[in-house]
Structures are given as C-alpha cells and as structure tokens.
Amino acid sequence: MSFIDWSDPEALFSLLVEYVEDERADSRDDARRRFLDKLVAQLSDLETQLHRLSDEERSNALREMAAAVDAEFEDDPVVSHLSDCADELERATGS
C-alpha cells in the first residue's frame, strides 16, 4: 500500500490523472472511452501547467471541467472524482 500525502497538491492531482487513465483503459463502452480520452487530454494539459497555477486556479480548473461534462456523463464516477479532488486541493492548501 502506498502512502498518500494529502498535503501535496501535485501528488493529489497525479493520483486523479492516474485514476482517469485507469478508467479509460478499463472502459468497454466506446462513448465513455471517447469522453475519458478527452478528459485525460484536458487533465494532461492542466498537469503541465500546475506549477504556474495558484491553488485556487487548480481547483477552479477541475470544477470547470466537471461542469462542462456532457449530460450523458454527468453521473460518471470520474466526474465525482474531479469535484472531490478540487475539494481536497482546497483543504490541503487552505484555499
């Protein structure tokens, strides 16, 4: 079992990216796979910018991604993880 440092925003974000990538790899549904492909690309882009963003901007970016999801996928567990990660980032950084 690996140790999760809840106070490390980059580590939390990396865990989120890893989770979405795993979900994409396990997906059998073509529409969900396309949705997750797009989400992984957005998260990867955001991950390259993390060091330039404030804590608040990181959380807001995740919330914006979750809000922009098509209605077909708004109840997908991955979307919940986006919001949950934003919450944890805010708690970890005191934002």
Tab-separated table of C-alpha atoms in Angstrom:
chain	number	residue	atom	x	y	z
A	1	MET	CA	0.000	0.000	0.000
A	2	SER	CA	1.407	3.376	-0.945
A	3	PHE	CA	1.346	6.424	1.296
A	4	ILE	CA	-0.721	9.390	0.101
A	5	ASP	CA	0.496	12.792	1.183
A	6	TRP	CA	-2.812	14.699	1.288
A	7	SER	CA	-0.945	17.974	1.727
A	8	ASP	CA	0.834	17.648	-1.652
A	9	PRO	CA	-1.365	19.163	-4.403
A	10	GLU	CA	0.768	17.772	-7.236
A	11	ALA	CA	0.560	14.255	-5.813
A	12	LEU	CA	-3.209	14.538	-5.422
A	13	PHE	CA	-3.546	15.735	-8.988
A	14	SER	CA	-1.303	12.923	-10.255
A	15	LEU	CA	-3.499	10.382	-8.488
A	16	LEU	CA	-6.543	11.860	-10.213
A	17	VAL	CA	-4.885	11.623	-13.630
A	18	GLU	CA	-3.858	8.039	-12.932
A	19	TYR	CA	-7.418	7.146	-11.877
A	20	VAL	CA	-8.946	8.631	-15.060
A	21	GLU	CA	-6.351	6.862	-17.213
A	22	ASP	CA	-7.163	3.558	-15.479
A	23	GLU	CA	-10.880	4.094	-16.012
A	24	ARG	CA	-10.238	4.814	-19.696
A	25	ALA	CA	-8.167	1.644	-20.063
A	26	ASP	CA	-10.907	-0.422	-18.410
A	27	SER	CA	-13.804	1.123	-20.326
A	28	ARG	CA	-15.659	-1.156	-22.724
A	29	ASP	CA	-18.126	1.498	-23.881
A	30	ASP	CA	-16.962	3.493	-26.936
A	31	ALA	CA	-18.787	6.693	-25.951
A	32	ARG	CA	-17.379	6.606	-22.428
A	33	ARG	CA	-13.923	5.867	-23.805
A	34	ARG	CA	-14.090	8.951	-26.041
A	35	PHE	CA	-15.288	11.009	-23.070
A	36	LEU	CA	-12.380	9.745	-20.965
A	37	ASP	CA	-9.902	10.299	-23.829
A	38	LYS	CA	-10.952	13.947	-23.922
A	39	LEU	CA	-10.789	14.250	-20.144
A	40	VAL	CA	-7.324	12.675	-19.965
A	41	ALA	CA	-6.109	15.148	-22.595
A	42	GLN	CA	-7.541	18.082	-20.608
A	43	LEU	CA	-6.032	16.809	-17.356
A	44	SER	CA	-2.661	16.224	-19.010
A	45	ASP	CA	-2.672	19.775	-20.353
A	46	LEU	CA	-3.546	21.092	-16.914
A	47	GLU	CA	-0.869	18.939	-15.294
A	48	THR	CA	1.821	20.583	-17.431
A	49	GLN	CA	0.683	23.974	-16.107
A	50	LEU	CA	0.306	23.076	-12.418
A	51	HIS	CA	3.498	24.768	-11.287
A	52	ARG	CA	2.305	28.072	-12.823
A	53	LEU	CA	-1.190	27.992	-11.326
A	54	SER	CA	-2.325	29.138	-7.921
A	55	ASP	CA	-4.071	26.667	-5.636
A	56	GLU	CA	-7.380	28.363	-6.354
A	57	GLU	CA	-6.821	28.194	-10.123
A	58	ARG	CA	-6.126	24.458	-9.878
A	59	SER	CA	-9.340	23.797	-8.005
A	60	ASN	CA	-11.338	26.056	-10.308
A	61	ALA	CA	-9.971	24.307	-13.394
A	62	LEU	CA	-11.147	20.931	-12.072
A	63	ARG	CA	-14.568	22.333	-11.195
A	64	GLU	CA	-14.866	23.867	-14.674
A	65	MET	CA	-14.033	20.503	-16.251
A	66	ALA	CA	-16.688	18.803	-14.153
A	67	ALA	CA	-19.270	21.468	-15.023
A	68	ALA	CA	-18.511	21.201	-18.749
A	69	VAL	CA	-19.172	17.458	-18.959
A	70	ASP	CA	-21.948	16.399	-21.334
A	71	ALA	CA	-25.184	15.472	-19.607
A	72	GLU	CA	-24.691	11.865	-20.692
A	73	PHE	CA	-21.692	11.573	-18.366
A	74	GLU	CA	-22.535	13.948	-15.516
A	75	ASP	CA	-23.199	10.988	-13.195
A	76	ASP	CA	-19.995	9.175	-14.151
A	77	PRO	CA	-17.814	8.392	-11.126
A	78	VAL	CA	-14.893	10.152	-12.795
A	79	VAL	CA	-16.799	13.456	-12.651
A	80	SER	CA	-17.315	12.987	-8.916
A	81	HIS	CA	-13.577	12.451	-8.557
A	82	LEU	CA	-12.904	15.768	-10.327
A	83	SER	CA	-15.011	17.597	-7.756
A	84	ASP	CA	-13.619	15.555	-4.867
A	85	CYS	CA	-10.051	16.303	-5.940
A	86	ALA	CA	-10.877	20.023	-6.146
A	87	ASP	CA	-12.262	19.809	-2.588
A	88	GLU	CA	-9.129	18.015	-1.344
A	89	LEU	CA	-6.852	20.528	-3.047
A	90	GLU	CA	-8.705	23.336	-1.294
A	91	ARG	CA	-8.434	21.563	2.074
A	92	ALA	CA	-4.755	20.746	1.559
A	93	THR	CA	-3.832	24.272	0.620
A	94	GLY	CA	-6.275	26.129	2.828
A	95	SER	CA	-7.872	27.866	-0.166
